[in-house]
Coordinates of C-alpha atoms in Angstrom, one line a residue:
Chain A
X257 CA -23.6 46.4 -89.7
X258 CA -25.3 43.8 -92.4
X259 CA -26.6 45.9 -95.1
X260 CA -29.6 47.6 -95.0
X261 CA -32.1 50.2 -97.6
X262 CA -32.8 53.7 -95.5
X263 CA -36.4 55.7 -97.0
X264 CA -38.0 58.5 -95.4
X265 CA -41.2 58.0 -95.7
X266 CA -43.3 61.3 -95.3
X267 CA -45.9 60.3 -93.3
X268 CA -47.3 58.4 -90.9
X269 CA -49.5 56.7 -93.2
X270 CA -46.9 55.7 -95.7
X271 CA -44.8 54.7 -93.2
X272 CA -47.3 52.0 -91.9
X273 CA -48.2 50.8 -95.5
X274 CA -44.4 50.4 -96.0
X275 CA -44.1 48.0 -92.7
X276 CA -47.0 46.1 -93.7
X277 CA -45.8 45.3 -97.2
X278 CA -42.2 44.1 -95.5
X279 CA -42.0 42.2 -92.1
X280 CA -38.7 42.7 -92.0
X281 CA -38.5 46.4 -92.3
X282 CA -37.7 48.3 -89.2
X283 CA -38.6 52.0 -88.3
X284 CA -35.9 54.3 -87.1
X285 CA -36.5 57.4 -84.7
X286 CA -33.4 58.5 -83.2
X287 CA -31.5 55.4 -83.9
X288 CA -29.9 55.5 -80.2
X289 CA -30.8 51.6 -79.5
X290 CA -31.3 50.9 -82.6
X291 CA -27.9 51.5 -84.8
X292 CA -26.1 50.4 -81.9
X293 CA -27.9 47.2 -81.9
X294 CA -27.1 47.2 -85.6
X295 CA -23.2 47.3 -85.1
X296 CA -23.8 44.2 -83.3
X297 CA -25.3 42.3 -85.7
X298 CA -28.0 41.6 -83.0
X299 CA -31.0 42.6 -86.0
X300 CA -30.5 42.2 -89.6
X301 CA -33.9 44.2 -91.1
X302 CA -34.1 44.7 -94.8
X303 CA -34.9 48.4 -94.7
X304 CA -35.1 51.3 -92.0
X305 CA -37.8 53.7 -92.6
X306 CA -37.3 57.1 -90.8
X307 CA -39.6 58.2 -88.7
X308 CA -38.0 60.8 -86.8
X309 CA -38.7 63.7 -88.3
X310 CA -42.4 63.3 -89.4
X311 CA -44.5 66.2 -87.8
X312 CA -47.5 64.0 -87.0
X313 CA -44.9 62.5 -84.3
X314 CA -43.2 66.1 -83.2
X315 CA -45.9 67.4 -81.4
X316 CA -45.6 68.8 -77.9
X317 CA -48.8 70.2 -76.5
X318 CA -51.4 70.6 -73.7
X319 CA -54.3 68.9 -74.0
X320 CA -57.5 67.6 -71.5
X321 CA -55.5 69.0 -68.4
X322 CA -52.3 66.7 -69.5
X323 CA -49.8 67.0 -71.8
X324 CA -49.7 64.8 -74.8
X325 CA -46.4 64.5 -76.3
X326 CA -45.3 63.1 -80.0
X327 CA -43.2 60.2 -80.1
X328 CA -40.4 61.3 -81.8
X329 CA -39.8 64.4 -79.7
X330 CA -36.3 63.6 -78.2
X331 CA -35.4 63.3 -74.2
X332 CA -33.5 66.7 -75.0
X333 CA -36.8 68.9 -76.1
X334 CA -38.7 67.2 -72.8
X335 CA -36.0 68.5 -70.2
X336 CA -35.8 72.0 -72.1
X337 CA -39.6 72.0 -72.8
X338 CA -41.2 75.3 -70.5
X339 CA -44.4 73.4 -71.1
X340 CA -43.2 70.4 -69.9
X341 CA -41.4 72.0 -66.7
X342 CA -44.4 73.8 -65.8
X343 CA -47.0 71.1 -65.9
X344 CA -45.2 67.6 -65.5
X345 CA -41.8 68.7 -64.4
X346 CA -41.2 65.2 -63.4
X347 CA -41.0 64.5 -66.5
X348 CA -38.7 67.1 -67.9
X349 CA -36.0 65.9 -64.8
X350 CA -36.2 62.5 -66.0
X351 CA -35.7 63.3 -70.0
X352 CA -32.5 65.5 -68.2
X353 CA -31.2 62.3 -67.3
X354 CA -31.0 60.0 -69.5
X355 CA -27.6 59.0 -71.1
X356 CA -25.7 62.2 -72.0
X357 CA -26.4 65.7 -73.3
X358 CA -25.7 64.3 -77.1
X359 CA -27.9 60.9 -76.8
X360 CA -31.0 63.2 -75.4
X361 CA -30.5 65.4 -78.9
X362 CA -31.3 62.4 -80.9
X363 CA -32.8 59.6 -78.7
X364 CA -36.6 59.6 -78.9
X365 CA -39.3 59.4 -76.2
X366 CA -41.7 56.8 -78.3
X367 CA -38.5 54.7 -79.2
X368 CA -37.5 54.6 -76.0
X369 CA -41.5 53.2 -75.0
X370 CA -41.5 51.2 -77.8
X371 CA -38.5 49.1 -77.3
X372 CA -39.1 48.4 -73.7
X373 CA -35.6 48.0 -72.3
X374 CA -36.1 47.5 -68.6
X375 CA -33.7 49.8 -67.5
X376 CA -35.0 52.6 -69.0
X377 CA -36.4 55.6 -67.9
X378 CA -39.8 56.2 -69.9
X379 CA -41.7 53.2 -68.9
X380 CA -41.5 54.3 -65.6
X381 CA -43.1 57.8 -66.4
X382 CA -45.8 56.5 -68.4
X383 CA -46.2 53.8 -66.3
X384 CA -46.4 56.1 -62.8
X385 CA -48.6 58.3 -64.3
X386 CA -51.2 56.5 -65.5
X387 CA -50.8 57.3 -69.7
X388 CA -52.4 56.7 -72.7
X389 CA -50.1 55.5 -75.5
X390 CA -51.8 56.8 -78.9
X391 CA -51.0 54.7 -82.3
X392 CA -51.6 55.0 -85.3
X393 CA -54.5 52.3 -84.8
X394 CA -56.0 52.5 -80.9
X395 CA -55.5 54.3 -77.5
X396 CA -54.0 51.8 -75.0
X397 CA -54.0 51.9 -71.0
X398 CA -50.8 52.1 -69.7
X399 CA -51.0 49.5 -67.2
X400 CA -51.8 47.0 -70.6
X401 CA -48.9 48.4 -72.5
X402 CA -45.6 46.7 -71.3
X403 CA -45.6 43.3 -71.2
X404 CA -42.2 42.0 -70.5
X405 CA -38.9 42.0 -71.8
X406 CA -38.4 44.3 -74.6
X407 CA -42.1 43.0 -75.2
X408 CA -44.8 45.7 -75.4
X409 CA -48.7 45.2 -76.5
X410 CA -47.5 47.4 -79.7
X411 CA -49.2 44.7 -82.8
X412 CA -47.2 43.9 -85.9
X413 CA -46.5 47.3 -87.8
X414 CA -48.1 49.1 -85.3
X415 CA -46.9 52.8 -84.7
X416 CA -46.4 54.5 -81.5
X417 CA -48.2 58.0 -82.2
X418 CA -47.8 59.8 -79.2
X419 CA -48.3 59.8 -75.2
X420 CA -51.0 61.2 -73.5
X421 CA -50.2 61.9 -69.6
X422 CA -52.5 63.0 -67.2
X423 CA -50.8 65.6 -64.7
X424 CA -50.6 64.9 -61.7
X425 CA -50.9 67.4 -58.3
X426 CA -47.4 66.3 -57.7
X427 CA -44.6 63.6 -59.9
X428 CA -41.2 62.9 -58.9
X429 CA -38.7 60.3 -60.4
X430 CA -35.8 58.9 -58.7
X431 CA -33.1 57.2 -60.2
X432 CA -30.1 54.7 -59.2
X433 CA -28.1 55.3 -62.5
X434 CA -25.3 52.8 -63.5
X435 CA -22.4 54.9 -63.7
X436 CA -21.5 54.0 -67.4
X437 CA -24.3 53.9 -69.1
X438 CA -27.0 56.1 -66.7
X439 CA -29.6 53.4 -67.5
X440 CA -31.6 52.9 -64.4
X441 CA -30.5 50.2 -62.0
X442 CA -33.7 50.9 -60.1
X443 CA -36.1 53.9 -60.8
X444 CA -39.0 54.7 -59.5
X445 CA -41.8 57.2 -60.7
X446 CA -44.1 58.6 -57.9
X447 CA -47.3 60.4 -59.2
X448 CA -49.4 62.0 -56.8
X449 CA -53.3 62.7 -57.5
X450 CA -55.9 64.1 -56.4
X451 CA -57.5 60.3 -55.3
X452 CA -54.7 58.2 -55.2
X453 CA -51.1 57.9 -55.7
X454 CA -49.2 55.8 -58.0
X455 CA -45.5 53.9 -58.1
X456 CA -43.8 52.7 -60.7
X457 CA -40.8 51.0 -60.9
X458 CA -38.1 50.2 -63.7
X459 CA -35.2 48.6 -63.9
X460 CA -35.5 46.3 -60.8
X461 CA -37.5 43.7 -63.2
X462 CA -38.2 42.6 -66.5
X463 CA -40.5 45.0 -67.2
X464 CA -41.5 48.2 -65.6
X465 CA -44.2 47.3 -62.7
X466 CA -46.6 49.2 -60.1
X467 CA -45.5 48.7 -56.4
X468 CA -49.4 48.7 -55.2
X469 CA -48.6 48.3 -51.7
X470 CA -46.6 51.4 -51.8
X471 CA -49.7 52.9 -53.4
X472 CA -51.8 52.0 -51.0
X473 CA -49.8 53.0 -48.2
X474 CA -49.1 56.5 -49.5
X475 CA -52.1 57.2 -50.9
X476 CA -53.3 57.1 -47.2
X477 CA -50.3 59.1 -46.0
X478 CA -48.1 60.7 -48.7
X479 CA -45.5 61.1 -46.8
X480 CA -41.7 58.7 -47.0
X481 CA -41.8 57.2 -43.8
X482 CA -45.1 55.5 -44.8
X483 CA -43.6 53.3 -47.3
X484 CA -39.8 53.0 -45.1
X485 CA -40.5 49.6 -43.9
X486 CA -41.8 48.2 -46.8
X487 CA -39.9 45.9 -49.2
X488 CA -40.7 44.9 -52.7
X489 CA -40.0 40.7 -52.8
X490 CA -37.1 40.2 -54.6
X491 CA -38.0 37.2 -56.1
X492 CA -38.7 37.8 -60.0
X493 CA -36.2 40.9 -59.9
X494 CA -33.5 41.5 -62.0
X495 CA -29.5 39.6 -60.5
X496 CA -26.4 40.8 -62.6
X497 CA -23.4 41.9 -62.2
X498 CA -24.3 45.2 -61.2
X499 CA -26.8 44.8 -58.6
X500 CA -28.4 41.4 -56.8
X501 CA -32.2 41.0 -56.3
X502 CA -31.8 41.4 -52.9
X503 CA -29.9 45.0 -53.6
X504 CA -32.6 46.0 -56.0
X505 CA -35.6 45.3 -53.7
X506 CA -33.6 47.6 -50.9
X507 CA -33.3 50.1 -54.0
X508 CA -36.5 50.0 -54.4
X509 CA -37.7 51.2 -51.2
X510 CA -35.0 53.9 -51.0
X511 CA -35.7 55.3 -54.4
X512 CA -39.3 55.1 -53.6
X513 CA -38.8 57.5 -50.4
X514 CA -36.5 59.6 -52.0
X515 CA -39.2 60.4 -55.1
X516 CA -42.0 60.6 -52.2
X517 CA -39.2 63.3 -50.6
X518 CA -38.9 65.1 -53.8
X519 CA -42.3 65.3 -55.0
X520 CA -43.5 66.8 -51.6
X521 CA -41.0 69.5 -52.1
X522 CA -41.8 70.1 -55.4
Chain B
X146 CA -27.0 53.9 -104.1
X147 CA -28.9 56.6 -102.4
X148 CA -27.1 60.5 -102.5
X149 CA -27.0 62.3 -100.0
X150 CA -26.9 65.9 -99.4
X151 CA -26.1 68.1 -96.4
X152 CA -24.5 71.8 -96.1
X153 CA -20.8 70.7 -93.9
X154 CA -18.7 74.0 -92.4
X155 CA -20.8 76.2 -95.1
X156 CA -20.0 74.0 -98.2
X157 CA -22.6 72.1 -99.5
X158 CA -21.6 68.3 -100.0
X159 CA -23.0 65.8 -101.5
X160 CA -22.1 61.9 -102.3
X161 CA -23.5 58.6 -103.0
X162 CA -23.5 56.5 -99.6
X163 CA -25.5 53.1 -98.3
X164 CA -28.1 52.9 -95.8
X165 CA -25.8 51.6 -93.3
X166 CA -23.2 54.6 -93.9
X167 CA -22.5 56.7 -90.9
X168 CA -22.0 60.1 -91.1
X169 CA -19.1 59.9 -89.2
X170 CA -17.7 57.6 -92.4
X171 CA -19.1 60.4 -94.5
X172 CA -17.4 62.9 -92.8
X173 CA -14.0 61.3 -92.6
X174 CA -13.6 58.7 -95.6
X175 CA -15.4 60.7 -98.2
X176 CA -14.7 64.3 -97.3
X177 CA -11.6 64.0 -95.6
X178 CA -12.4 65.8 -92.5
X179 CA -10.7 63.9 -90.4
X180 CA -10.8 66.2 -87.1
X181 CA -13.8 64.1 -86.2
X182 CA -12.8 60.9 -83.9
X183 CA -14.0 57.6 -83.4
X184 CA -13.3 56.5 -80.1
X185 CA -15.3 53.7 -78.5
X186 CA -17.4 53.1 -81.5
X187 CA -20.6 52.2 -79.1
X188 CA -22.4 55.8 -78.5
X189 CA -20.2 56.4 -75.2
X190 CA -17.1 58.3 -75.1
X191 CA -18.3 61.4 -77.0
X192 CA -15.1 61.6 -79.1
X193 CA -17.1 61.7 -82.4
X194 CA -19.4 64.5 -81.8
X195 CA -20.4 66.8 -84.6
X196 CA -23.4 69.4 -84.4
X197 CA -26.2 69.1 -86.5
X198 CA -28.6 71.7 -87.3
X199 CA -26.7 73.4 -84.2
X200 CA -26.8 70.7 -81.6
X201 CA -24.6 68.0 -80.4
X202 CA -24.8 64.5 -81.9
X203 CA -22.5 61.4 -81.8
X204 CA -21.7 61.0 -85.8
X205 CA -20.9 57.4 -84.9
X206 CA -24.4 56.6 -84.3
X207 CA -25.9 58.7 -86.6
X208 CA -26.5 57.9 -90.4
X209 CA -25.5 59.9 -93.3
X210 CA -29.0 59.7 -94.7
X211 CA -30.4 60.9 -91.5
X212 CA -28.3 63.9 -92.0
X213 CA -30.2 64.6 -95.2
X214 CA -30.5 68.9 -96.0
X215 CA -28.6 69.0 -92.4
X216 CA -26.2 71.4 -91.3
X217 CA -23.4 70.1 -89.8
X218 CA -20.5 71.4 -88.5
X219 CA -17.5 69.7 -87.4
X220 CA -13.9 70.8 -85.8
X221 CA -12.8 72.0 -88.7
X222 CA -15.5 74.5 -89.3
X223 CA -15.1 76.4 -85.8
X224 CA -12.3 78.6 -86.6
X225 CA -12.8 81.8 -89.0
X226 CA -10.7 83.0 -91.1
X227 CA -7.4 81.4 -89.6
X228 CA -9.1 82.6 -86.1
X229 CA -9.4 79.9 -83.7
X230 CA -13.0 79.8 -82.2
X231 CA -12.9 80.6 -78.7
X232 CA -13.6 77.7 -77.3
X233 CA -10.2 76.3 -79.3
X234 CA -8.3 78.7 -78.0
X235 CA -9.4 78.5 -74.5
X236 CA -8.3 74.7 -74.6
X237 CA -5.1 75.6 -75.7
X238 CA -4.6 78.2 -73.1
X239 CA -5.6 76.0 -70.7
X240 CA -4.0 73.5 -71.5
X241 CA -7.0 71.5 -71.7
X242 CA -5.6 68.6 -73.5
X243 CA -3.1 65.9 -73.6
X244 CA -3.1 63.4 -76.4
X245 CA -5.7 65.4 -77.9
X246 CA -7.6 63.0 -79.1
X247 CA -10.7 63.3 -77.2
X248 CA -10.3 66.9 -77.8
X249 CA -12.5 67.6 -80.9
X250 CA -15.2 66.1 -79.1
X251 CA -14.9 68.1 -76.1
X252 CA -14.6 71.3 -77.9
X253 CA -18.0 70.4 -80.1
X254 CA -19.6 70.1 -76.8
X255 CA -18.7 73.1 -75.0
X256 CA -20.4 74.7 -78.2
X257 CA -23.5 73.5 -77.6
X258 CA -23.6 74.1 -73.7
X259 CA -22.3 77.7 -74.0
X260 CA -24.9 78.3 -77.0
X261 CA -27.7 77.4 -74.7
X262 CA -26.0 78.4 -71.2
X263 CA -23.5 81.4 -71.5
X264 CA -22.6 81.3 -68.0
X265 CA -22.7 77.9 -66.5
X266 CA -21.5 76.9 -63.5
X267 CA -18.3 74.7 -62.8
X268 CA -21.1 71.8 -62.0
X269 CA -22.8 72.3 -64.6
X270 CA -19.9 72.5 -67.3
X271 CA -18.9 68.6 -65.9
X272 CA -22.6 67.6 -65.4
X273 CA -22.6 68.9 -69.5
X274 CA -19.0 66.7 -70.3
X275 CA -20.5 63.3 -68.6
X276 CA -20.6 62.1 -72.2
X277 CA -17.2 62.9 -72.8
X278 CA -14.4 60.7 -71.9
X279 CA -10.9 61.9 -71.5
X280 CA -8.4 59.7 -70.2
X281 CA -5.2 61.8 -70.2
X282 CA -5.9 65.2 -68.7
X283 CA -8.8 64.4 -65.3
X284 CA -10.7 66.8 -66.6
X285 CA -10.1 69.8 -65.0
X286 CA -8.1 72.0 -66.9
X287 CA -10.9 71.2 -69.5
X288 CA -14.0 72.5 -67.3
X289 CA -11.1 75.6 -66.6
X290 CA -11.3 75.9 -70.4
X291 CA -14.5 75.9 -70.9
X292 CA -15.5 78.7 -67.9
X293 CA -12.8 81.0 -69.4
X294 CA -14.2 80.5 -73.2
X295 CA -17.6 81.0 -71.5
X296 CA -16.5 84.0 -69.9
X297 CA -14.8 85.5 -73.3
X298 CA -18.1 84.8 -75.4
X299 CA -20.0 86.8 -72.6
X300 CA -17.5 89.6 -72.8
X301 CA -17.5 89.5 -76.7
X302 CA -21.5 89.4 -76.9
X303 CA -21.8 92.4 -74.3
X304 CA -19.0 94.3 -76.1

């Protein structure tokens, strides 16, 4: 790792003023991307300022019939959360799988959102269900919030608050994990509600996206075989070494019906 | 340079460290506790775990300054007294180790499943040990060790 400074700043607000006064400070959550990105000498920033402990980012609470959820509260609370199990427990499942028991104690829901890797398993979630990403300046839909590769609508110095997620009458998520690293290869969020259904997918792209024909289809007939015979193109997705475009689009399909499957039985 | 303060196995430490500093570095280079392993270096193999603040977390992608007021405990903080912690003693019963080297690792981890799941099943214990590589032993006489330590912590809390 280049050399870096490391401050704590104890709030939100001094947090923000910190990043505006210094483009190349970074903020820190859990530091499960980011210090291993570090090691790499893929990012050189002058100064981390750690955000993972503040309180106005640790929340965990019900709110307007959804749960809204801090940003710094790690993949670890989510899974063990009885909140979370009993209203979203799609959501808890999917915080139970991501990387291993001792990355979910540190790694952060809102870092995990903000960096916008495209195999990961958040963006699917928020994505699926429809949420509200909260910073520390605006509300922002969802469906505007991830625009790419790594690339989010997220300003300069802006900071990821917390997520607002509207629950759902039934959620499931269903993941092809790469062996190693249990990043998704293709995921896919199913949310259920009470006028239409919703499907998102991660890891088969460059960023999370909605399969809308999949949505359509099963918000006539929630059921798997309405969405068996129907294929996501496969041009635009995601070809390396572990899985060709032409894999991921049948992955699609089959981790579609298997989160349709689940989410009836849940 | 910044100082840093946590409480490690009961003692409270402190010591002037950079921002980049991990508290794996900490724990071994400054304080000499050098039961705590670096294995892969990249977050994976789960030899490097410490707990902090009573859960499981890889020191090798965890900075010192995070650690700040923490309490951490590593391998060499498990055993009381000259008593081994049960979980220790389990592995060596068990023989749930070869080289050994993945071993502290595997032992911190077993502490934090059994502290929030006393009686887990034999999925469960290798669902829990997917972070932890071993490349000697194939696991088993590991998840053996763990059931049995499971089963004596039960036994000791009921007694």
């Amino acid at each position: 790792m280049y050399a870096f400074d490391y401050r704590r700043p104890s709030s939100l607000a001094e947090a923000a003023a910190l990043l505006r006064q210094d483009p190349e400070a970074k903020l820190l959550a859990g530091g499960h991307t980011l210090i291993p990105t570090l090691k790499q000498r893929l990012a050189r920033p002058s100064v981390l300022l750690d955000i993972g402990h503040l309180a106005e980012l640790r929340g965990l609470r019900e709110e307007n019939g959804g749960l809204a959820i801090g940003a710094a509260v790690r993949h670890g609370e989510v899974a063990a959360s009885d909140l979370v199990r009993r209203t979203i427990p799609a959501l808890a499942a999917l915080a139970s799988h991501i990387g291993d028991p001792a990355v979910r104690n540190r790694g952060t829901m809102g870092g995990s959102i903000a960096n916008a890797d495209p195999a990961a398993d958040w963006p699917a979630a928020v994505v699926g269900c429809g949420a509200i990403l909260r910073t520390d300046r605006r509300e922002i839909a969802a469906d505007d919030f991830f625009r790419g590769l790594f690339e989010t609508a997220l300003e300069e110095g802006e900071i990821l608050r917390e997520v607002w997620f509207p629950r759902p009458e039934r959620a499931a998520y269903a993941k092809f994990p790469n062996p190693a690293s249990r990043y998704a290869i293709v995921g896919v969020f199913v949310a259920k509600f009470a006028d239409r259904v919703r499907v998102a997918v991660t890891g088969a792209a460059p960023a999370v996206f909605r399969a809308t024909e999949m949505e359509e289809a099963l918000t006539r007939d929630f059921r798997p075989e309405a969405i068996a015979g129907i294929r996501v193109p496969e041009d635009g997705l995601n070809s390396d070494l572990h899985a060709s475009a032409e894999y991921r689009s049948h992955l699609v399909t089959v981790m579609a019906r298997r989160a349709v499957e689940q989410a009836r039985a849940s | 340079m910044p100082q840093v303060r946590m409480v490690v196995n009961g003692r409270e430490v402190a010591g002037e460290v950079e921002g980049r500093t991990l508290l794996v570095e900490f724990l071994r280079e400054r304080l000499g506790l050098t039961g705590t392993h670096v294995g892969c270096d990249t977050s994976q193999c789960g030899c490097c775990l410490v707990l902090v603040d009573g859960v499981s977390v890889k020191s090798c992608t965890t900075l010192a300054l995070q650690c700040e007021g923490a309490n951490v405990t590593t391998i060499e903080g498990l055993a009381s007294d000259g008593e081994l912690h049960p979980v220790q003693r389990a592995f060596h019963e068990h023989h749930g180790l070869q080289c050994g080297f993945c071993t502290p690792g595997m032992v911190i981890s077993a502490v934090d499943l059994l502290s929030r799941n006393p009686d887990p099943t034999e999925a469960e214990v290798r669902s829990w040990l997917e972070g932890n590589f071993c490349r000697c032993t194939g696991y088993h006489n590991i998840v053996k060790a763990v059931l049995a330590a499971a089963a004596e912590l039960r036994q000791q809390k009921a007694a």
